Amino acid sequence: MAFKGAIEVDTQKCKGCSVCIANCPTGSIKLSDMVNSKGYHYAEMTGEGCIGCSNCAVVCPDSVITVYRVKI
Amino acid sequence: MTGHKQMKDMSISIEEIKKPENRIYGKPSLLTDNVMHYCPGCSHGTVHKLVAEVIEEMGIQDKTVGICPVGCSVFAYNYIDIDWQEAAHGRAPALATATKRLCPDKYVFTYQGDGDLASIGTAEIIHACGRGENIVVIFINNGIYGMTGGQMAPTTLIGMKTSTTPYGRDPKLNGFPLVIADMIAHLDGTAYITRQSVHTAPAARKAKNAIRKAFEYSQKGIGLSFVEIVSTCNSGWKLTPVDANKWMVENMFKKYPIGDIKDILK
C-alpha cells in the first residue's frame, strides 16, 4: 500500500524558517521565490513526491501546514 | 490492484488530494488565528501546538488553566484558547499552587522559559516541587535569555557565547550551568520528570506524549509533573533555525540528555 499526499501552506503566516524542509523525508518542500506580505519566502510543495507523512506540519512552529493524504 | 488501476490512481492530481475528507493533520482548533510573535523557527510555537493538541485530545479545554511566565512566551494567552493567568517574573509555580488548591478539579500548568524558571524563579519551582503540588510545569530550556537580547542564563553551557559572555561562559567567572530537572528529581514531591525536544517530528511526537502523561499525572494527586523541552533560540544563538537545531543536538544534548528522568508510577 502506498500513499500520496499534499500539503497546503498558509503563505501569509509562514515565516520561511525551513524547519519543515529539513524534516521532509522526500524533499518535497522548498522555499518559494515569491515573498508574502511580511517579506518572508514561504514554504511550498514541489514535485509529486509527497507521501503525506505530516512530519513538516508536526515540526512547523507556526502551524501553517495542513496535510492531506490518500491511499493509492 | 491491477496495473491499469494503479496507473490511473498514480495520476491523481494535487487538487484532488486536497479535499476536506483527505485532511489528516493541521492546526489544532484550540490554537487561535493570531500570528505568533516568535522569531521564525522558534521552538515555542511547536510546543504551543503540542500543548493545544493534548488539551484538545483530552477534551479539557474548559477545565484547564495555564499560567504565563515573563519572557518570550509572555503572550502565550494570545495563542491557546483556554483560561490563562499572567504571573510575575518567575512566580508561575506559586500562582499555579494557589489556582490548583482553590480549584482542585482544574488542570493547572505553567509554561516557563529558563530565564524565568531557572533564574529568578528558582525558589518558586523548588518549593513547589518540595510541596508536591499537583501541577504541570512545562520548561523551555534554550540556554539563553531570548526576549531581552540573548544574555547568559543559568542554563547557558560552558563556553557558549551570549551577549553578556562574548568570549564564552567561563566557569571561574560565571559558574556552572544549572540542571534543574536533575536537581528536582531528588525531591519527593515530584511524580514525573522528563526531558524532551521538538527539533524533529519523532521528537515532537514523543514530547507530546510526555506532555499528555504529565497532564494525566497532575489529576492523580501524586505530585508535580515536569516536562523540560530542550529548545533553540536561533536569534540569540545567531544561527539559522536549521543550524540551531543541529547545534542543539551536538551541544545541548550532551549536558541535557533526552529521556525520562523520574516516573514514580513505573
CSV table of C-alpha atoms in Angstrom, one decimal:
chain,number,residue,atom,x,y,z
A,1,MET,CA,0.0,0.0,0.0
A,2,ALA,CA,1.3,3.4,-0.9
A,3,PHE,CA,0.2,6.9,0.0
A,4,LYS,CA,0.2,10.1,-1.9
A,5,GLY,CA,0.0,13.3,-0.1
A,6,ALA,CA,-0.2,17.0,-0.5
A,7,ILE,CA,0.4,20.0,1.8
A,8,GLU,CA,-1.3,23.4,1.9
A,9,VAL,CA,0.7,26.2,3.4
A,10,ASP,CA,-0.8,29.3,4.9
A,11,THR,CA,1.5,31.5,2.9
A,12,GLN,CA,0.7,34.7,4.8
A,13,LYS,CA,1.6,33.2,8.2
A,14,CYS,CA,4.7,31.2,7.1
A,15,LYS,CA,7.9,32.7,8.3
A,16,GLY,CA,10.2,30.7,6.0
A,17,CYS,CA,12.2,29.1,8.8
A,18,SER,CA,12.9,26.0,6.7
A,19,VAL,CA,12.5,23.5,9.6
A,20,CYS,CA,9.9,21.7,7.5
A,21,ILE,CA,12.3,21.4,4.6
A,22,ALA,CA,14.9,19.8,6.9
A,23,ASN,CA,12.3,17.3,8.2
A,24,CYS,CA,10.8,16.3,4.8
A,25,PRO,CA,11.9,12.7,4.0
A,26,THR,CA,11.1,13.0,0.3
A,27,GLY,CA,12.5,16.5,-0.3
A,28,SER,CA,9.1,17.7,-1.4
A,29,ILE,CA,9.2,21.2,0.1
A,30,LYS,CA,11.1,24.2,-0.9
A,31,LEU,CA,11.1,27.9,-0.2
A,32,SER,CA,9.2,29.9,-2.8
A,33,ASP,CA,10.8,32.5,-5.0
A,34,MET,CA,7.9,34.7,-4.0
A,35,VAL,CA,7.5,36.5,-0.7
A,36,ASN,CA,4.5,37.1,1.5
A,37,SER,CA,3.3,40.5,2.8
A,38,LYS,CA,5.9,40.3,5.6
A,39,GLY,CA,8.7,39.7,3.2
A,40,TYR,CA,9.3,36.0,4.0
A,41,HIS,CA,10.0,33.4,1.3
A,42,TYR,CA,7.3,31.0,2.3
A,43,ALA,CA,7.4,27.2,2.0
A,44,GLU,CA,5.6,25.4,-0.8
A,45,MET,CA,5.3,21.9,-2.1
A,46,THR,CA,7.4,20.9,-5.0
A,47,GLY,CA,7.2,17.8,-7.2
A,48,GLU,CA,5.0,14.8,-6.8
A,49,GLY,CA,7.0,13.0,-4.1
A,50,CYS,CA,4.8,13.9,-1.0
A,51,ILE,CA,3.7,10.9,0.9
A,52,GLY,CA,1.6,12.8,3.5
A,53,CYS,CA,3.7,11.8,6.5
A,54,SER,CA,2.9,15.0,8.3
A,55,ASN,CA,6.5,15.5,9.6
A,56,CYS,CA,6.6,19.0,8.2
A,57,ALA,CA,3.3,20.0,9.9
A,58,VAL,CA,4.3,18.5,13.2
A,59,VAL,CA,7.5,20.5,13.4
A,60,CYS,CA,6.1,23.7,11.9
A,61,PRO,CA,6.4,26.3,14.7
A,62,ASP,CA,3.6,28.4,13.3
A,63,SER,CA,1.2,25.6,12.4
A,64,VAL,CA,0.8,26.9,8.9
A,65,ILE,CA,0.9,23.5,7.2
A,66,THR,CA,-2.2,21.3,6.5
A,67,VAL,CA,-1.6,17.8,5.3
A,68,TYR,CA,-3.8,15.7,3.0
A,69,ARG,CA,-3.3,12.1,2.2
A,70,VAL,CA,-4.9,9.4,0.0
A,71,LYS,CA,-4.2,5.7,-0.4
A,72,ILE,CA,-3.3,4.6,-3.9
B,1,MET,CA,-4.7,-3.8,-7.6
B,2,THR,CA,-4.3,-4.2,-11.4
B,3,GLY,CA,-1.5,-2.4,-13.2
B,4,HIS,CA,-4.1,-0.4,-15.1
B,5,LYS,CA,-5.8,0.8,-12.0
B,6,GLN,CA,-2.5,1.7,-10.4
B,7,MET,CA,-1.6,3.8,-13.3
B,8,LYS,CA,-4.9,5.6,-13.1
B,9,ASP,CA,-4.6,6.3,-9.3
B,10,MET,CA,-1.0,7.4,-9.6
B,11,SER,CA,-2.1,10.2,-11.8
B,12,ILE,CA,-4.3,11.7,-9.1
B,13,SER,CA,-3.8,15.4,-9.1
B,14,ILE,CA,-2.7,17.5,-6.1
B,15,GLU,CA,-6.1,19.4,-6.2
B,16,GLU,CA,-7.9,16.1,-5.9
B,17,ILE,CA,-5.9,15.2,-2.9
B,18,LYS,CA,-6.5,18.5,-1.2
B,19,LYS,CA,-10.1,17.7,-0.1
B,20,PRO,CA,-11.5,18.0,3.4
B,21,GLU,CA,-12.1,14.3,3.7
B,22,ASN,CA,-8.4,13.6,3.0
B,23,ARG,CA,-7.2,16.1,5.6
B,24,ILE,CA,-5.1,14.2,8.2
B,25,TYR,CA,-3.2,16.9,10.1
B,26,GLY,CA,-3.3,20.6,10.5
B,27,LYS,CA,-3.5,23.4,13.0
B,28,PRO,CA,-5.4,22.3,16.2
B,29,SER,CA,-8.6,24.2,16.6
B,30,LEU,CA,-7.5,25.4,20.1
B,31,LEU,CA,-4.7,27.5,18.6
B,32,THR,CA,-6.1,30.9,17.8
B,33,ASP,CA,-5.6,32.6,14.4
B,34,ASN,CA,-3.3,35.2,15.8
B,35,VAL,CA,0.1,35.2,14.1
B,36,MET,CA,2.7,34.2,16.8
B,37,HIS,CA,5.2,36.9,17.6
B,38,TYR,CA,8.0,34.4,17.9
B,39,CYS,CA,11.0,34.5,15.6
B,40,PRO,CA,11.0,32.2,12.6
B,41,GLY,CA,11.8,28.6,13.7
B,42,CYS,CA,11.3,29.2,17.4
B,43,SER,CA,10.6,26.1,19.4
B,44,HIS,CA,7.9,27.9,21.4
B,45,GLY,CA,5.4,27.7,18.5
B,46,THR,CA,5.9,24.0,18.2
B,47,VAL,CA,5.4,23.4,22.0
B,48,HIS,CA,2.3,25.7,22.0
B,49,LYS,CA,0.9,23.5,19.3
B,50,LEU,CA,1.6,20.3,21.2
B,51,VAL,CA,0.0,21.7,24.4
B,52,ALA,CA,-3.1,22.7,22.4
B,53,GLU,CA,-3.3,19.3,20.8
B,54,VAL,CA,-3.0,17.5,24.2
B,55,ILE,CA,-5.7,19.7,25.7
B,56,GLU,CA,-7.9,19.2,22.7
B,57,GLU,CA,-7.5,15.4,22.6
B,58,MET,CA,-8.1,15.1,26.3
B,59,GLY,CA,-11.2,17.3,26.0
B,60,ILE,CA,-10.3,19.5,28.9
B,61,GLN,CA,-10.5,22.9,27.3
B,62,ASP,CA,-12.9,24.2,29.9
B,63,LYS,CA,-11.0,22.7,32.8
B,64,THR,CA,-7.5,23.9,32.1
B,65,VAL,CA,-5.8,27.0,33.5
B,66,GLY,CA,-2.4,28.0,32.1
B,67,ILE,CA,0.0,30.3,33.9
B,68,CYS,CA,2.0,32.5,31.6
B,69,PRO,CA,5.6,33.4,32.5
B,70,VAL,CA,7.6,36.5,31.8
B,71,GLY,CA,9.9,36.0,28.8
B,72,CYS,CA,9.3,35.4,25.1
B,73,SER,CA,6.2,33.3,25.9
B,74,VAL,CA,4.6,36.1,28.0
B,75,PHE,CA,1.9,36.3,25.3
B,76,ALA,CA,1.0,32.6,25.3
B,77,TYR,CA,-2.5,33.6,26.3
B,78,ASN,CA,-3.0,35.1,22.9
B,79,TYR,CA,-2.4,31.7,21.2
B,80,ILE,CA,-4.1,28.9,23.0
B,81,ASP,CA,-7.9,29.3,23.6
B,82,ILE,CA,-8.1,28.3,27.3
B,83,ASP,CA,-8.1,30.2,30.6
B,84,TRP,CA,-4.8,31.9,31.5
B,85,GLN,CA,-3.3,33.9,34.3
B,86,GLU,CA,-0.2,36.0,34.0
B,87,ALA,CA,2.4,35.6,36.7
B,88,ALA,CA,5.1,38.0,37.9
B,89,HIS,CA,8.6,37.0,36.7
B,90,GLY,CA,9.4,33.5,37.9
B,91,ARG,CA,6.3,33.2,40.2
B,92,ALA,CA,4.3,31.0,37.9
B,93,PRO,CA,4.6,27.9,40.2
B,94,ALA,CA,3.4,30.0,43.1
B,95,LEU,CA,0.3,31.2,41.2
B,96,ALA,CA,-0.3,27.7,39.9
B,97,THR,CA,-0.2,26.4,43.5
B,98,ALA,CA,-2.9,28.8,44.5
B,99,THR,CA,-5.0,28.1,41.4
B,100,LYS,CA,-4.8,24.3,41.9
B,101,ARG,CA,-5.5,24.5,45.6
B,102,LEU,CA,-8.6,26.7,45.1
B,103,CYS,CA,-9.8,24.7,42.1
B,104,PRO,CA,-8.6,21.2,42.6
B,105,ASP,CA,-10.6,19.8,39.7
B,106,LYS,CA,-8.8,22.0,37.1
B,107,TYR,CA,-5.8,21.0,35.2
B,108,VAL,CA,-3.2,23.7,36.0
B,109,PHE,CA,0.0,24.1,34.2
B,110,THR,CA,2.8,26.7,34.0
B,111,TYR,CA,4.7,27.4,30.8
B,112,GLN,CA,8.1,28.9,31.6
B,113,GLY,CA,11.4,29.6,30.0
B,114,ASP,CA,14.8,29.1,31.5
B,115,GLY,CA,15.3,32.7,32.5
B,116,ASP,CA,12.0,32.6,34.3
B,117,LEU,CA,12.2,29.2,35.9
B,118,ALA,CA,15.9,28.6,36.4
B,119,SER,CA,17.0,32.1,37.4
B,120,ILE,CA,14.5,34.4,39.1
B,121,GLY,CA,12.0,31.7,39.8
B,122,THR,CA,14.4,29.0,41.2
B,123,ALA,CA,12.9,29.3,44.7
B,124,GLU,CA,9.3,29.0,43.5
B,125,ILE,CA,9.9,25.9,41.4
B,126,ILE,CA,12.0,24.1,44.0
B,127,HIS,CA,9.5,24.8,46.8
B,128,ALA,CA,6.5,23.9,44.5
B,129,CYS,CA,8.3,20.6,43.9
B,130,GLY,CA,9.1,20.2,47.6
B,131,ARG,CA,5.4,20.7,48.5
B,132,GLY,CA,4.4,18.2,45.8
B,133,GLU,CA,1.8,20.5,44.2
B,134,ASN,CA,-0.3,18.7,41.6
B,135,ILE,CA,0.5,20.9,38.7
B,136,VAL,CA,2.3,20.5,35.4
B,137,VAL,CA,5.4,22.6,34.6
B,138,ILE,CA,6.5,23.0,31.0
B,139,PHE,CA,10.0,24.2,31.0
B,140,ILE,CA,11.5,25.6,27.8
B,141,ASN,CA,15.3,25.4,28.1
B,142,ASN,CA,17.3,27.1,25.4
B,143,GLY,CA,20.2,28.2,27.5
B,144,ILE,CA,19.8,31.9,26.9
B,145,TYR,CA,17.6,34.9,27.7
B,146,GLY,CA,15.7,35.2,24.4
B,147,MET,CA,13.4,38.2,24.9
B,148,THR,CA,15.9,40.6,26.4
B,149,GLY,CA,18.6,40.2,23.8
B,150,GLY,CA,20.5,36.9,24.3
B,151,GLN,CA,22.1,37.3,27.7
B,152,MET,CA,23.6,34.4,29.7
B,153,ALA,CA,21.1,32.3,31.6
B,154,PRO,CA,21.8,29.9,34.5
B,155,THR,CA,21.4,27.1,31.9
B,156,THR,CA,23.9,28.5,29.4
B,157,LEU,CA,26.5,25.9,28.5
B,158,ILE,CA,30.2,26.3,29.4
B,159,GLY,CA,31.9,28.1,26.5
B,160,MET,CA,28.7,29.2,25.0
B,161,LYS,CA,28.8,32.8,23.6
B,162,THR,CA,26.0,35.1,24.6
B,163,SER,CA,25.8,38.9,24.7
B,164,THR,CA,27.0,39.0,28.3
B,165,THR,CA,29.6,36.3,27.8
B,166,PRO,CA,31.0,37.3,24.4
B,167,TYR,CA,34.1,35.1,24.9
B,168,GLY,CA,32.1,32.1,26.0
B,169,ARG,CA,30.8,31.2,29.5
B,170,ASP,CA,33.8,30.9,31.8
B,171,PRO,CA,33.1,28.8,35.0
B,172,LYS,CA,35.6,30.8,37.0
B,173,LEU,CA,33.7,33.9,36.3
B,174,ASN,CA,30.1,32.8,35.6
B,175,GLY,CA,29.8,29.5,37.4
B,176,PHE,CA,28.4,26.2,36.0
B,177,PRO,CA,25.0,25.5,34.3
B,178,LEU,CA,22.1,24.5,36.5
B,179,VAL,CA,20.5,21.2,35.5
B,180,ILE,CA,17.1,21.9,37.1
B,181,ALA,CA,15.3,18.7,36.0
B,182,ASP,CA,18.1,16.5,37.7
B,183,MET,CA,18.0,18.7,40.8
B,184,ILE,CA,14.3,18.4,41.4
B,185,ALA,CA,14.3,14.7,40.7
B,186,HIS,CA,15.8,14.3,44.2
B,187,LEU,CA,12.7,15.9,45.7
B,188,ASP,CA,10.0,13.6,47.0
B,189,GLY,CA,7.2,15.9,45.8
B,190,THR,CA,7.8,15.3,42.1
B,191,ALA,CA,6.0,12.5,40.3
B,192,TYR,CA,7.1,12.7,36.7
B,193,ILE,CA,10.2,14.4,35.3
B,194,THR,CA,11.2,14.1,31.7
B,195,ARG,CA,13.3,15.9,29.2
B,196,GLN,CA,12.3,16.2,25.5
B,197,SER,CA,12.9,18.2,22.4
B,198,VAL,CA,10.9,19.2,19.3
B,199,HIS,CA,13.6,19.5,16.6
B,200,THR,CA,12.3,16.6,14.6
B,201,ALA,CA,8.9,15.1,14.0
B,202,PRO,CA,9.5,11.9,16.1
B,203,ALA,CA,11.0,14.0,18.9
B,204,ALA,CA,7.9,16.3,18.8
B,205,ARG,CA,5.6,13.3,18.9
B,206,LYS,CA,7.4,11.9,22.0
B,207,ALA,CA,7.3,15.4,23.6
B,208,LYS,CA,3.5,15.4,23.0
B,209,ASN,CA,3.1,12.1,24.7
B,210,ALA,CA,5.2,13.3,27.6
B,211,ILE,CA,3.0,16.4,28.0
B,212,ARG,CA,-0.1,14.3,27.9
B,213,LYS,CA,1.3,12.0,30.6
B,214,ALA,CA,2.1,15.0,32.7
B,215,PHE,CA,-1.4,16.3,32.4
B,216,GLU,CA,-2.8,12.9,33.4
B,217,TYR,CA,-0.5,12.6,36.4
B,218,SER,CA,-1.5,16.0,37.6
B,219,GLN,CA,-5.1,14.7,38.3
B,220,LYS,CA,-3.9,11.7,40.2
B,221,GLY,CA,-2.7,13.7,43.2
B,222,ILE,CA,0.8,12.2,43.3
B,223,GLY,CA,2.9,15.3,42.9
B,224,LEU,CA,4.4,17.7,40.4
B,225,SER,CA,5.0,16.7,36.8
B,226,PHE,CA,7.8,18.5,35.0
B,227,VAL,CA,8.4,18.4,31.2
B,228,GLU,CA,11.6,20.1,30.1
B,229,ILE,CA,11.8,20.8,26.4
B,230,VAL,CA,15.4,21.4,25.2
B,231,SER,CA,14.9,24.1,22.7
B,232,THR,CA,16.6,26.5,20.4
B,233,CYS,CA,16.9,30.3,20.3
B,234,ASN,CA,18.2,30.8,16.8
B,235,SER,CA,18.1,34.6,17.1
B,236,GLY,CA,20.0,34.5,20.4
B,237,TRP,CA,22.4,31.9,19.2
B,238,LYS,CA,22.9,33.8,15.9
B,239,LEU,CA,22.2,30.7,13.8
B,240,THR,CA,19.6,29.8,11.2
B,241,PRO,CA,16.7,27.7,12.6
B,242,VAL,CA,18.0,24.5,10.9
B,243,ASP,CA,21.6,25.1,12.1
B,244,ALA,CA,20.4,25.9,15.6
B,245,ASN,CA,18.7,22.5,15.7
B,246,LYS,CA,21.9,20.9,14.7
B,247,TRP,CA,23.9,22.9,17.3
B,248,MET,CA,21.4,21.9,19.9
B,249,VAL,CA,21.8,18.2,19.1
B,250,GLU,CA,25.6,18.4,19.1
B,251,ASN,CA,26.0,20.6,22.2
B,252,MET,CA,22.9,20.9,24.3
B,253,PHE,CA,22.1,17.2,24.4
B,254,LYS,CA,25.4,16.4,26.0
B,255,LYS,CA,24.6,18.5,29.0
B,256,TYR,CA,20.8,17.9,28.9
B,257,PRO,CA,20.3,14.4,27.6
B,258,ILE,CA,16.8,13.5,26.3
B,259,GLY,CA,14.6,11.0,28.2
B,260,ASP,CA,12.6,10.3,31.3
B,261,ILE,CA,14.4,11.1,34.5
B,262,LYS,CA,11.8,10.1,37.0
B,263,ASP,CA,8.4,8.4,36.9
B,264,ILE,CA,7.1,7.2,40.3
B,265,LEU,CA,4.3,5.1,38.7
B,266,LYS,CA,6.8,2.9,36.8
